[in-house]
Coordinates of C-alpha atoms in Angstrom, one line a residue:
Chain A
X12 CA -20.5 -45.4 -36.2
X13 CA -17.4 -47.1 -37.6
X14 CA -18.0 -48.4 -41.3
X15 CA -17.9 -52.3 -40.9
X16 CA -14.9 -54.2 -42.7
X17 CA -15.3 -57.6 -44.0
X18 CA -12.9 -60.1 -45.0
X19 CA -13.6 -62.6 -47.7
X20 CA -13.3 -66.0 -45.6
X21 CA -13.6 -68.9 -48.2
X22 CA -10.0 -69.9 -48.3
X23 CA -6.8 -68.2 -47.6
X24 CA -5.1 -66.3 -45.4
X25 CA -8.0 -64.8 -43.4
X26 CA -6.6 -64.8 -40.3
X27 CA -3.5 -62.9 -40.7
X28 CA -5.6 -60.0 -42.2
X29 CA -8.1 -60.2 -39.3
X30 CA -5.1 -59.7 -37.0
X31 CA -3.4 -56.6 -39.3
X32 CA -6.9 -55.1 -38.5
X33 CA -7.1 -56.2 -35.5
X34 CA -4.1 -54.2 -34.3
X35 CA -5.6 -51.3 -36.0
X36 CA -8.3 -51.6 -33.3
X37 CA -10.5 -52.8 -35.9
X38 CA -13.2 -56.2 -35.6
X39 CA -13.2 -57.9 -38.7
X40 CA -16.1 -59.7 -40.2
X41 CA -15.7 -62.9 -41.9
X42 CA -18.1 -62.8 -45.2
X43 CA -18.7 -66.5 -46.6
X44 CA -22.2 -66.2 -47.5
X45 CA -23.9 -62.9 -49.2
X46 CA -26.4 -61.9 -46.0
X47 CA -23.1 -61.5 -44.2
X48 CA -21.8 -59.1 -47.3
X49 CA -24.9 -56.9 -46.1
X50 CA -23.6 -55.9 -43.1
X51 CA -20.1 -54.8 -44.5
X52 CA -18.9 -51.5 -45.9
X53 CA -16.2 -52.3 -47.3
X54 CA -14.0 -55.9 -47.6
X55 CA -10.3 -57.3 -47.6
X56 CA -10.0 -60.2 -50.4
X57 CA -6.9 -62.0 -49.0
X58 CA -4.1 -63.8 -50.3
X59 CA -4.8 -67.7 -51.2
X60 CA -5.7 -69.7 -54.1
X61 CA -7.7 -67.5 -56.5
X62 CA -8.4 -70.0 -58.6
X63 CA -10.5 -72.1 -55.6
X64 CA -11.5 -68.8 -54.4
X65 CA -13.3 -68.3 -57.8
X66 CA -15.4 -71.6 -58.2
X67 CA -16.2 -71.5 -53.9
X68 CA -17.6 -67.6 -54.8
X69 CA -20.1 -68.8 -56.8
X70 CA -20.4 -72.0 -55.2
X71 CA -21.6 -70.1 -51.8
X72 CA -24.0 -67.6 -54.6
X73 CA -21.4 -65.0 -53.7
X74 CA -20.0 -63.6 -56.9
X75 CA -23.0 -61.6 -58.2
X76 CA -23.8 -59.9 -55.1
X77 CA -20.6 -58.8 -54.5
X78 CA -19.8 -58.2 -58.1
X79 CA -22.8 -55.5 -57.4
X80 CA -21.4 -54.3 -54.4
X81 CA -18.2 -53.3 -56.0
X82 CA -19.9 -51.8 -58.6
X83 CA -21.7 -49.5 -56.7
X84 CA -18.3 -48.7 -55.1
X85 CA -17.9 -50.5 -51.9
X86 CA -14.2 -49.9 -50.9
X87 CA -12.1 -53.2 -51.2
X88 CA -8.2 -54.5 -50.5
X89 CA -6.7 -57.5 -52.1
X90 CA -3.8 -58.9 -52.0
X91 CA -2.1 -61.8 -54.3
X92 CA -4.7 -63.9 -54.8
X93 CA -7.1 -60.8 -53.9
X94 CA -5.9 -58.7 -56.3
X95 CA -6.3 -61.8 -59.2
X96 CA -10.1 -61.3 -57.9
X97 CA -10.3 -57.6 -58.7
X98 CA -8.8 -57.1 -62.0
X99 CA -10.4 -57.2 -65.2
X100 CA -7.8 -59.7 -67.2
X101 CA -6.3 -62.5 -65.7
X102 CA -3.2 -64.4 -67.5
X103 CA -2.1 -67.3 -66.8
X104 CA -5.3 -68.4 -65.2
X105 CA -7.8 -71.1 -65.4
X106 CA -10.2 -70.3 -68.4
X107 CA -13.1 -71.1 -65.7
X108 CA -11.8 -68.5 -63.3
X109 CA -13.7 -65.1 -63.3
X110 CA -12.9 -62.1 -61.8
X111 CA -15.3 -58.8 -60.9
X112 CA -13.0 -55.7 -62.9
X113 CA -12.8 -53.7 -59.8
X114 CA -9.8 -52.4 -60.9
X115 CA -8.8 -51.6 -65.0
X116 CA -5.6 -54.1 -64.9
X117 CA -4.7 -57.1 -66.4
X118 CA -2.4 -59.8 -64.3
X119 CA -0.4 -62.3 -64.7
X120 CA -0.8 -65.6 -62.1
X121 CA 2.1 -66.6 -60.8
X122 CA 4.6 -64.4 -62.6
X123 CA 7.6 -64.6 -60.7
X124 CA 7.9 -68.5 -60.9
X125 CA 7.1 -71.1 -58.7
X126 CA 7.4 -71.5 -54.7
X127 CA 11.5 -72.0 -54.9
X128 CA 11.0 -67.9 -56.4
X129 CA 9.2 -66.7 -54.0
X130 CA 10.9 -63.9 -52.0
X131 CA 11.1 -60.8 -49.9
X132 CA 11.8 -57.4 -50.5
X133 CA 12.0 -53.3 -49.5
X134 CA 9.8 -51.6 -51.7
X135 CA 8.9 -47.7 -52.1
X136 CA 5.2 -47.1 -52.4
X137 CA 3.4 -44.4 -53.1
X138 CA 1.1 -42.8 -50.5
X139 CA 2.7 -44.9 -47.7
X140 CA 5.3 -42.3 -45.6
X141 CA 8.0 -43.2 -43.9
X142 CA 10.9 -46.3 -44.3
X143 CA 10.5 -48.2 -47.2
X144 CA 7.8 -51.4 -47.1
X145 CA 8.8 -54.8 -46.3
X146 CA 7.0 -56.8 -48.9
X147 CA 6.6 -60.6 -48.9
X148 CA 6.1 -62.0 -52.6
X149 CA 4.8 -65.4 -52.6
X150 CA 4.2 -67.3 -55.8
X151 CA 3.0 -63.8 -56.7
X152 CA 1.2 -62.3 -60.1
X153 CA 2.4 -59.0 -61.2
X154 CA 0.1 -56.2 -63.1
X155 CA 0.8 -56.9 -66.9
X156 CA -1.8 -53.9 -68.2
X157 CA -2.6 -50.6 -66.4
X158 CA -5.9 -48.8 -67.5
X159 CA -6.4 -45.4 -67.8
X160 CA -7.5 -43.8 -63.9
X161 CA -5.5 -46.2 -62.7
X162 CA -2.7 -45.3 -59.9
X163 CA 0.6 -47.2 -59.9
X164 CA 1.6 -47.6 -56.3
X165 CA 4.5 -49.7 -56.4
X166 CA 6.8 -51.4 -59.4
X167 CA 9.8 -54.0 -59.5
X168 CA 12.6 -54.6 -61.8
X169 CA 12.1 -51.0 -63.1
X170 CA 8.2 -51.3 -64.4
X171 CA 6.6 -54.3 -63.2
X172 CA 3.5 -52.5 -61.0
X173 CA 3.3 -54.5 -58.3
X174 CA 0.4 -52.2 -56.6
X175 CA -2.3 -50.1 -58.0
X176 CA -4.8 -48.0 -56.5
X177 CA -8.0 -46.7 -58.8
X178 CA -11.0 -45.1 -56.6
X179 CA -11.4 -46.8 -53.5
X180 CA -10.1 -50.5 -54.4
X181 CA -6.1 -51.0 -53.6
X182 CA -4.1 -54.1 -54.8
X183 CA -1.0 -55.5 -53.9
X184 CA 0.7 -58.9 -55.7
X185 CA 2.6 -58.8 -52.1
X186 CA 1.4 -59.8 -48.7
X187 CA 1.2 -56.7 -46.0
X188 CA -0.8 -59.6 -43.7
X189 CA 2.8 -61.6 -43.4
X190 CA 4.7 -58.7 -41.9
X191 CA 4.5 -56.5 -39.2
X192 CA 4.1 -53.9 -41.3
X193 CA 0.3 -52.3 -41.0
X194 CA 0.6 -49.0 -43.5
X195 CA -0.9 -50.5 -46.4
X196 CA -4.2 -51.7 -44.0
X197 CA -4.1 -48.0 -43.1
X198 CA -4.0 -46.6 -46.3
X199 CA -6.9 -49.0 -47.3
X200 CA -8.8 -48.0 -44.0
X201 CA -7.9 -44.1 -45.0
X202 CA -9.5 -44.6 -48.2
X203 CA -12.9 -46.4 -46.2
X204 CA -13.0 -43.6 -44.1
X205 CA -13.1 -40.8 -46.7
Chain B
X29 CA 1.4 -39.2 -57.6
X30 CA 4.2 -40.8 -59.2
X31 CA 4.8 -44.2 -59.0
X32 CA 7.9 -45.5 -57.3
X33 CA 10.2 -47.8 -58.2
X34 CA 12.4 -50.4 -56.0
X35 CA 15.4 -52.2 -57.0
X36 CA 16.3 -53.9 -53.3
X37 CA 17.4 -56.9 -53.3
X38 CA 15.8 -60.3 -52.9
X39 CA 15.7 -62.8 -50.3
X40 CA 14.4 -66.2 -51.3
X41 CA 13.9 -69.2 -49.8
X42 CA 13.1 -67.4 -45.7
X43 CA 11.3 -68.8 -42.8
X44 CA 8.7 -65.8 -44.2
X45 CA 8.4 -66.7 -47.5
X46 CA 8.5 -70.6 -46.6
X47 CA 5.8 -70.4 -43.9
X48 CA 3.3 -67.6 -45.8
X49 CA 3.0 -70.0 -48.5
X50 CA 1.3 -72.6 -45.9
X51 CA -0.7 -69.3 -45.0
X52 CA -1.9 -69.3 -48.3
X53 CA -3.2 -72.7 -48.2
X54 CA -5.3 -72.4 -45.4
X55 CA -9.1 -73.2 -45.6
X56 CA -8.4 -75.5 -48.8
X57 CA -7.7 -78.7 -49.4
X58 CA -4.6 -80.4 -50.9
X59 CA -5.2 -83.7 -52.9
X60 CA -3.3 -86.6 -54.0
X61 CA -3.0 -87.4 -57.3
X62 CA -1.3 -89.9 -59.3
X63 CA -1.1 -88.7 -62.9
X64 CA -2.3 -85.6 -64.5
X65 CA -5.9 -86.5 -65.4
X66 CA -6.2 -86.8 -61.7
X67 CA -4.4 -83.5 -61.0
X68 CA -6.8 -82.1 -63.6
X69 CA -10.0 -83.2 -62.1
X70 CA -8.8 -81.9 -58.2
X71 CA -7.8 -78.4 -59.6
X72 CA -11.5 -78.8 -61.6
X73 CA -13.0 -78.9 -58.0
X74 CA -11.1 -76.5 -56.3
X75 CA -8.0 -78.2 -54.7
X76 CA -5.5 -75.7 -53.6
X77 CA -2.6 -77.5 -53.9
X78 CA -1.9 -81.3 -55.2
X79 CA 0.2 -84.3 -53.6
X80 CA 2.1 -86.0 -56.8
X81 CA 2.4 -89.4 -55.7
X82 CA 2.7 -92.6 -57.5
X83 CA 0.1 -95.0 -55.6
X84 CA -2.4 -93.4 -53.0
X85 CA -1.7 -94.4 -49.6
X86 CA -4.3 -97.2 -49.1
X87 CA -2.6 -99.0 -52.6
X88 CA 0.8 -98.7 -51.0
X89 CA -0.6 -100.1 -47.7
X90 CA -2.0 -103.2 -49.9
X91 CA 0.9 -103.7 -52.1
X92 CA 3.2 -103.6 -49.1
X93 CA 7.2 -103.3 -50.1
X94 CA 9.4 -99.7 -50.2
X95 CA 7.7 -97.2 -51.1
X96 CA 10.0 -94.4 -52.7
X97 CA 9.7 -91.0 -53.9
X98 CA 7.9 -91.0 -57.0
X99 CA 9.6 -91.0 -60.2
X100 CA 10.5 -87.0 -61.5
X101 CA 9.0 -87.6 -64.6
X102 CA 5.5 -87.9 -63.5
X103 CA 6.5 -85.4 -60.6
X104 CA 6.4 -83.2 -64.2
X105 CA 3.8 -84.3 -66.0
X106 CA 1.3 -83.6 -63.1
X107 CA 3.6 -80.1 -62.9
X108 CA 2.9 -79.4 -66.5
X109 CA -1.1 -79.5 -66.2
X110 CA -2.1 -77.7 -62.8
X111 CA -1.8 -73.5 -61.8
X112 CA -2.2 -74.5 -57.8
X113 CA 0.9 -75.4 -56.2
X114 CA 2.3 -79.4 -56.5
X115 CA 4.2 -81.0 -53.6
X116 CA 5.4 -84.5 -53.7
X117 CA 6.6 -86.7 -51.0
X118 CA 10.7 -87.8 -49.7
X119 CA 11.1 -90.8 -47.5
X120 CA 11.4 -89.7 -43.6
X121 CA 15.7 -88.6 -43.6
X122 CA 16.1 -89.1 -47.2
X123 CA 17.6 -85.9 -47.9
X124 CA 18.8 -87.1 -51.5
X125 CA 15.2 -88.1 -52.4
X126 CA 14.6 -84.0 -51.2
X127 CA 17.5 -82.6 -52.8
X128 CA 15.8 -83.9 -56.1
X129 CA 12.1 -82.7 -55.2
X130 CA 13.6 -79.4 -54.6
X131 CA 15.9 -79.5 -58.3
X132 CA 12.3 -80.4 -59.7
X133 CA 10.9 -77.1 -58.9
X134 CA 7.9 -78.8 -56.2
X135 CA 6.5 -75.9 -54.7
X136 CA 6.5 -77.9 -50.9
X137 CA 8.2 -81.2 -49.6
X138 CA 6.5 -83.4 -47.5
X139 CA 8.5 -85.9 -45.5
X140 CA 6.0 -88.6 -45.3
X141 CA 5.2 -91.8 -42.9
X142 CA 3.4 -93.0 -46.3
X143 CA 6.5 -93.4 -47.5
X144 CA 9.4 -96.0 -45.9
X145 CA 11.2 -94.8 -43.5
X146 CA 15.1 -94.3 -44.9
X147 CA 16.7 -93.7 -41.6
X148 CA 15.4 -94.7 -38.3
X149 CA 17.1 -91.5 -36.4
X150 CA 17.6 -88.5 -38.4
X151 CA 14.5 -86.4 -40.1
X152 CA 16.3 -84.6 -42.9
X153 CA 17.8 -81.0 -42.1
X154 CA 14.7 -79.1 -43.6
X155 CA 16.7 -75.3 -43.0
X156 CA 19.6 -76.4 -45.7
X157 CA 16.5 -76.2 -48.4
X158 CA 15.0 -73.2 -50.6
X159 CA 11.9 -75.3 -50.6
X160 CA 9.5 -75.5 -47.9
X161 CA 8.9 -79.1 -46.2
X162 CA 5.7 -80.0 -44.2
X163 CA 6.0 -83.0 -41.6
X164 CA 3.5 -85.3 -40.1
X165 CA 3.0 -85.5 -36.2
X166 CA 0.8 -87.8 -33.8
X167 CA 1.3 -85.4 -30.5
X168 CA 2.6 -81.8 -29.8
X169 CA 6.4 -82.7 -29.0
X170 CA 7.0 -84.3 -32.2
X171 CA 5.4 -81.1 -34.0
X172 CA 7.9 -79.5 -32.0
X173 CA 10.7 -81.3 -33.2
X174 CA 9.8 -81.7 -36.6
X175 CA 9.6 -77.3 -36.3
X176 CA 12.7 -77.1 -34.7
X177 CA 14.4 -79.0 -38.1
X178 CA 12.7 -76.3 -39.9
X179 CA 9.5 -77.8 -41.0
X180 CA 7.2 -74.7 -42.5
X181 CA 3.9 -76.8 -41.7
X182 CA 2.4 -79.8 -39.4
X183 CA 0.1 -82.2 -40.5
X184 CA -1.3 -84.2 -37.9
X185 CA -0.8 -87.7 -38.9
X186 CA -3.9 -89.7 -38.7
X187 CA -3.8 -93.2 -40.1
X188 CA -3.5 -93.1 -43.9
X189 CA -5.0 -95.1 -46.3
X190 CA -7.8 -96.6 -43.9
X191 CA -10.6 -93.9 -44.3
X192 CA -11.1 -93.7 -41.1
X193 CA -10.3 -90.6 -38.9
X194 CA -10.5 -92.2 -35.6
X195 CA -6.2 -91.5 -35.5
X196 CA -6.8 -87.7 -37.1
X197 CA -8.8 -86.8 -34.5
X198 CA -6.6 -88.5 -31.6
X199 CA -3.6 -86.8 -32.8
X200 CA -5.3 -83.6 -33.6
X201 CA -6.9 -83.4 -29.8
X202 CA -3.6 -84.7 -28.6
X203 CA -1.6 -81.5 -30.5
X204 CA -4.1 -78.6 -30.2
X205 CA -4.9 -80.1 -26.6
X206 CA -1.3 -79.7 -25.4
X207 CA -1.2 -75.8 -27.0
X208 CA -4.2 -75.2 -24.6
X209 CA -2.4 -76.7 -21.7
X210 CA 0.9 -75.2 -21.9
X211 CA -0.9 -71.3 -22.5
X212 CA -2.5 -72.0 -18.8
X213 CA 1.5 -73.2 -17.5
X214 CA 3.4 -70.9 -15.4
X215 CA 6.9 -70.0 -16.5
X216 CA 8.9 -72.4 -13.9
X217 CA 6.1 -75.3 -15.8
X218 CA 7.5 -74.6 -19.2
X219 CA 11.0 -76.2 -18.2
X220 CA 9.0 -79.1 -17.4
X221 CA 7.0 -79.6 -20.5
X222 CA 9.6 -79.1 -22.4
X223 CA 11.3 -82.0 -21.2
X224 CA 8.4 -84.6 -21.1
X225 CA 7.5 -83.1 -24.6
X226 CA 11.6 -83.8 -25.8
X227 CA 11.1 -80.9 -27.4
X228 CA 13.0 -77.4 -27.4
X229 CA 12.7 -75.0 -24.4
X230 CA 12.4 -71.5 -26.8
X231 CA 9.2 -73.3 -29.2
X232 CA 7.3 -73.9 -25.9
X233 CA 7.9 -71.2 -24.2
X234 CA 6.5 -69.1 -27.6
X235 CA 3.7 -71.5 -27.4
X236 CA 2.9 -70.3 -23.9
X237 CA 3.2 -66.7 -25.6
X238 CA 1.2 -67.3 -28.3
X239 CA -1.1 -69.8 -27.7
X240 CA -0.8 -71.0 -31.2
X241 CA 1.6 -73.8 -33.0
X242 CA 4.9 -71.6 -34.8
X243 CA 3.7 -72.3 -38.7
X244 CA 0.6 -73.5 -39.9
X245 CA -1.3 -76.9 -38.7
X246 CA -3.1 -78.9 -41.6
X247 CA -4.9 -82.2 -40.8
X248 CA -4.4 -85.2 -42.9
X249 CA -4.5 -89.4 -42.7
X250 CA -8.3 -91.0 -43.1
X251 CA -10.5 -88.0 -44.0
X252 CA -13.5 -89.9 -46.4
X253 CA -16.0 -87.8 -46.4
X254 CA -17.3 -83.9 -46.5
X255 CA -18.3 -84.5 -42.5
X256 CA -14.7 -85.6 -42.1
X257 CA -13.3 -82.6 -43.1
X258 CA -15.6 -80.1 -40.9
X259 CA -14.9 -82.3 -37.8
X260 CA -11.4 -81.8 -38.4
X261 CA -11.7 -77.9 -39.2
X262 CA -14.1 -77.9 -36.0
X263 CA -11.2 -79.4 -33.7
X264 CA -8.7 -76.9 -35.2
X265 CA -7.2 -78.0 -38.3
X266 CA -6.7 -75.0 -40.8
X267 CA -6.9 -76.8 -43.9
X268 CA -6.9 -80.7 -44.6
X269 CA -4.9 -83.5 -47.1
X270 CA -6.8 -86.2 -49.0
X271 CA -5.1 -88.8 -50.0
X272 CA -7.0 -92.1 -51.0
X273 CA -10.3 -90.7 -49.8
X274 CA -11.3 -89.0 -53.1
X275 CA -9.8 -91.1 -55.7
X276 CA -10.9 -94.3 -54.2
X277 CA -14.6 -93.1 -53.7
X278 CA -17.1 -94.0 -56.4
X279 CA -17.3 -90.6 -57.9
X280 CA -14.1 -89.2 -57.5
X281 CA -15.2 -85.2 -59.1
X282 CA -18.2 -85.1 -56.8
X283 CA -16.6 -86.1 -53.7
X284 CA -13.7 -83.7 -54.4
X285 CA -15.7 -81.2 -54.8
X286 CA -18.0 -81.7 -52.0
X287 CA -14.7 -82.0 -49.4
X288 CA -13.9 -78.5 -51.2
X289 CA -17.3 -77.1 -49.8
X290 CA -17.5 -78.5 -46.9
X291 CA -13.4 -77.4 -45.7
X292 CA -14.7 -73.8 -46.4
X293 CA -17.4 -73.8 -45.1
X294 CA -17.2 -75.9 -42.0
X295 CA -19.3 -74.3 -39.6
X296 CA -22.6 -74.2 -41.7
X297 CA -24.8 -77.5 -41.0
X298 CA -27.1 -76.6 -43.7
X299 CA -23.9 -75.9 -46.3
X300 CA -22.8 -79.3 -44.9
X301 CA -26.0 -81.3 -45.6
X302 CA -26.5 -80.0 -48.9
X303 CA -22.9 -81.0 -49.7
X304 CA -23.1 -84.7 -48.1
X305 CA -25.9 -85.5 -50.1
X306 CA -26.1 -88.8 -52.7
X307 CA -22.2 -88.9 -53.3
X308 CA -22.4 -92.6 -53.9
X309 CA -19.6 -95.1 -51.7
X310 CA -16.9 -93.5 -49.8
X311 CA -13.7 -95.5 -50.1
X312 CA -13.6 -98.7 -47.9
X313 CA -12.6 -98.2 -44.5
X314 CA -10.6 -100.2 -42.4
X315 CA -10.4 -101.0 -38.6
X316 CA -7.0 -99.3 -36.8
X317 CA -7.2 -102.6 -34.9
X318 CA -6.8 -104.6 -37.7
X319 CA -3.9 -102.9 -39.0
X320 CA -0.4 -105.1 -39.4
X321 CA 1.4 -101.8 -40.2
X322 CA 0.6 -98.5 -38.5
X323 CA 2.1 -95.6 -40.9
X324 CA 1.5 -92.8 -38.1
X325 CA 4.3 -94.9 -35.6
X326 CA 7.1 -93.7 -38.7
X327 CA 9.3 -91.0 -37.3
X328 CA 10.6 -90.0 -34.5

């Protein structure tokens, strides 16, 4: 059987990963409470606010059990707001938001500026083949510390990491749901799979 | 493997980077606030994004007069003490009033009905800005219109400042209602709704295609309550605005909070019941019948 993929569905852009996956021929699950985390093998944390994210995780008695799951290694992809979620430091943030160390890095909220610096770009990154990646940047944090283990996929402006891999959790301060662009879902799924 | 490093250039400012941040804001809910304390207590319960406005609809609809864009310096001061995006509101074609929001640094514009109209033909041109704008609607052709100026989110109208969501739910049937509709249309009926909708020929026919509205649809105008806001989600909103509903309730933090809850999780009864629970007054509602000035007929 198929390992099951969850995506985290308590605010954000949950539909536009569902339809990345979707394309991939893969059914999402939409986790909100923790009997639905059960039935996952592995879950997408998608872009949004990660500060609201925080407070509805615990809120919904979500944040320990998946804290536990990603301990015990359950795959994971986040992006933006996601990948605030994962990391062990958060800058920037609110000093009640909390995040699960999934991933040794530290990140900055917001880094690039506000809404008016938001952007796009082509970006090289490792493990993904072919034409460069179209990445979408919106109000977006950047990777400010890089433990050891940890795998830079992807920098800016020389070496701001912009996407980091360690074990089977992959971050991105971009948005792969916003374009058409599916390789980063496939590399995530790659890593599920092995 | 080593890591890789990019110097492309940037793009700001793109219907992509405008639209995705309405992505982001989906399944949250956007508050109004009209000083910092305010701004402080809906990012405490989990607002995603706050309105910076100087009176909260139902004041403006009691004090009557012009009602402006607010003044930049508390536009800042709310700016100065919130991490979740802050958008403020320009009169319906007051580009001017925009031209400042967007010099201000507000991460979206909304051109509000709240607000007096300042022209009674023209919406502002919403592509000449780096700044993304979200409009107001009451039915599908408007949305359409508003889109084709380059709105990067709808808000279904409603009635603001009454508490009651009697109007959000007529326009929100009337917009999602027409989507249904026109994806069951055959290609010779498209020509046809696009002319009883006044609205451009390539947006329905991509409609049709997609059976989905081109950016993002948020609800807003009389939500009051946690209940309100899963009705709203239920009917096909993807995220809601509260305007006087949470600073005109009798405890303000718990009702913010509880509307946070209940937007997330809107399908769960149980979720819903818990949150509903001993939240003292909602604000006062009034009857759309006994309204001498109806906010939603603004725009055009």
């Amino acid at each position: 059987m198929s390992p099951a993929i969850g995506i985290l569905a308590l605010q954000g852009a949950v539909d536009l990963h569902a339809r990345a996956l979707a394309r991939l021929g893969v059914d999402a699950v939409e986790v909100r409470r923790p009997a639905q985390l059960d039935t996952v093998d592995a879950l997408v944390l998608p872009g949004g606010e990660s500060s609201a994210i925080s407070k509805l995780l615990v809120l919904n008695s979500l944040f320990d059990p998946l804290r536990e799951r990603l301990r015990a290694g359950m795959p994971a992809f986040g992006t933006c707001a996601g990948m605030i979620l994962l990391a062990t430091g958060v800058l920037d943030g609110r000093t009640d938001q909390r995040s699960f160390a999934a991933i040794d890095i530290d990140v900055r909220r917001n880094a690039f500026g506000r809404q008016n610096d938001s952007f796009e770009t082509e970006l090289e990154v490792a493990g993904v083949d072919g034409p460069t990646v179209h990445a979408v940047f919106i109000r977006a944090p950047v990777v400010e510390r890089v433990g050891p283990g940890v795998e830079v996929l992807a920098t800016v402006d020389g070496d701001r990491a912009v996407a980091c891999r360690q074990g089977a959790v992959i971050v991105t301060s971009f948005h792969p749901e916003l374009s058409d662009d599916l390789r980063l879902h496939e590399l995530f799924l790659a890593g599920v799979a092995a | 493997m080593a890591p890789q490093h990019s110097d492309a250039p940037r793009e700001t400012g793109t219907q992509l980077v405008k639209r995705g941040l309405a992505d982001m804001l989906k399944g949250g809910v956007i508050m109004d606030v009209v000083d910092p304390e305010q701004a402080r207590i809906a990012e405490d319960a989990g607002a995603i994004a706050v309105m910076a406005l100087e009176r909260v609809p139902s004041d403006i609809r009691r004090d009557g007069g012009v009602a402006r864009m607010s003044d930049p310096e508390m536009i800042e001061g709310i700016k100065a003490v919130t991490t979740v995006p802050v958008m403020a509101k320009a009169r319906i074609g007051h580009f001017a009033e925009a031209q400042i929001l967007q010099s201000l640094g507000v991460d979206y514009i909304d051109e509000s009905e709240v607000l007096t109209p300042a022209d009674e033909a023209h919406h502002i041109d919403k592509w000449a800005f780096t700044t993304p704008f979200v409009c107001g609607a009451t039915n599908l052709g408007e949305a359409l219109r508003r889109i084709s100026e380059g709105a990067c989110m709808i808000r279904s109208k409603g009635e603001a400042g009454t508490g009651n969501v009697v109007e959000a739910v007529r326009h929100l049937r009337s917009i999602l209602g027409d989507i249904r509709r026109i994806g069951t249309a055959d290609p010779a009926e498209l020509f046809d709704w696009a002319k009883r909708l006044q609205a451009p020929l390539p947006l329905v026919q991509e409609i049709a295609e997609t059976g989905t509205l081109p950016v993002p649809m948020f609800c807003a105008g009389g939500i009051a309550t946690p209940a309100d806001a899963a009705l709203v989600m239920q009917l096909g909103a993807q995220a809601v605005f509260v305007g006087s509903g949470i600073f005109k309730s009798s405890d303000p933090s718990r009702m913010a909070r509880a509307i946070v809850e209940a937007t997330a999780n809107y399908t769960d009864p149980d979720i819903l019941a818990k949150v509903s629970r001993g939240l003292g007054e909602a604000m006062p509602g009034l009857e759309i019948g006994s309204l001498d000035t109806k906010l939603a007929e603004r725009g055009w």
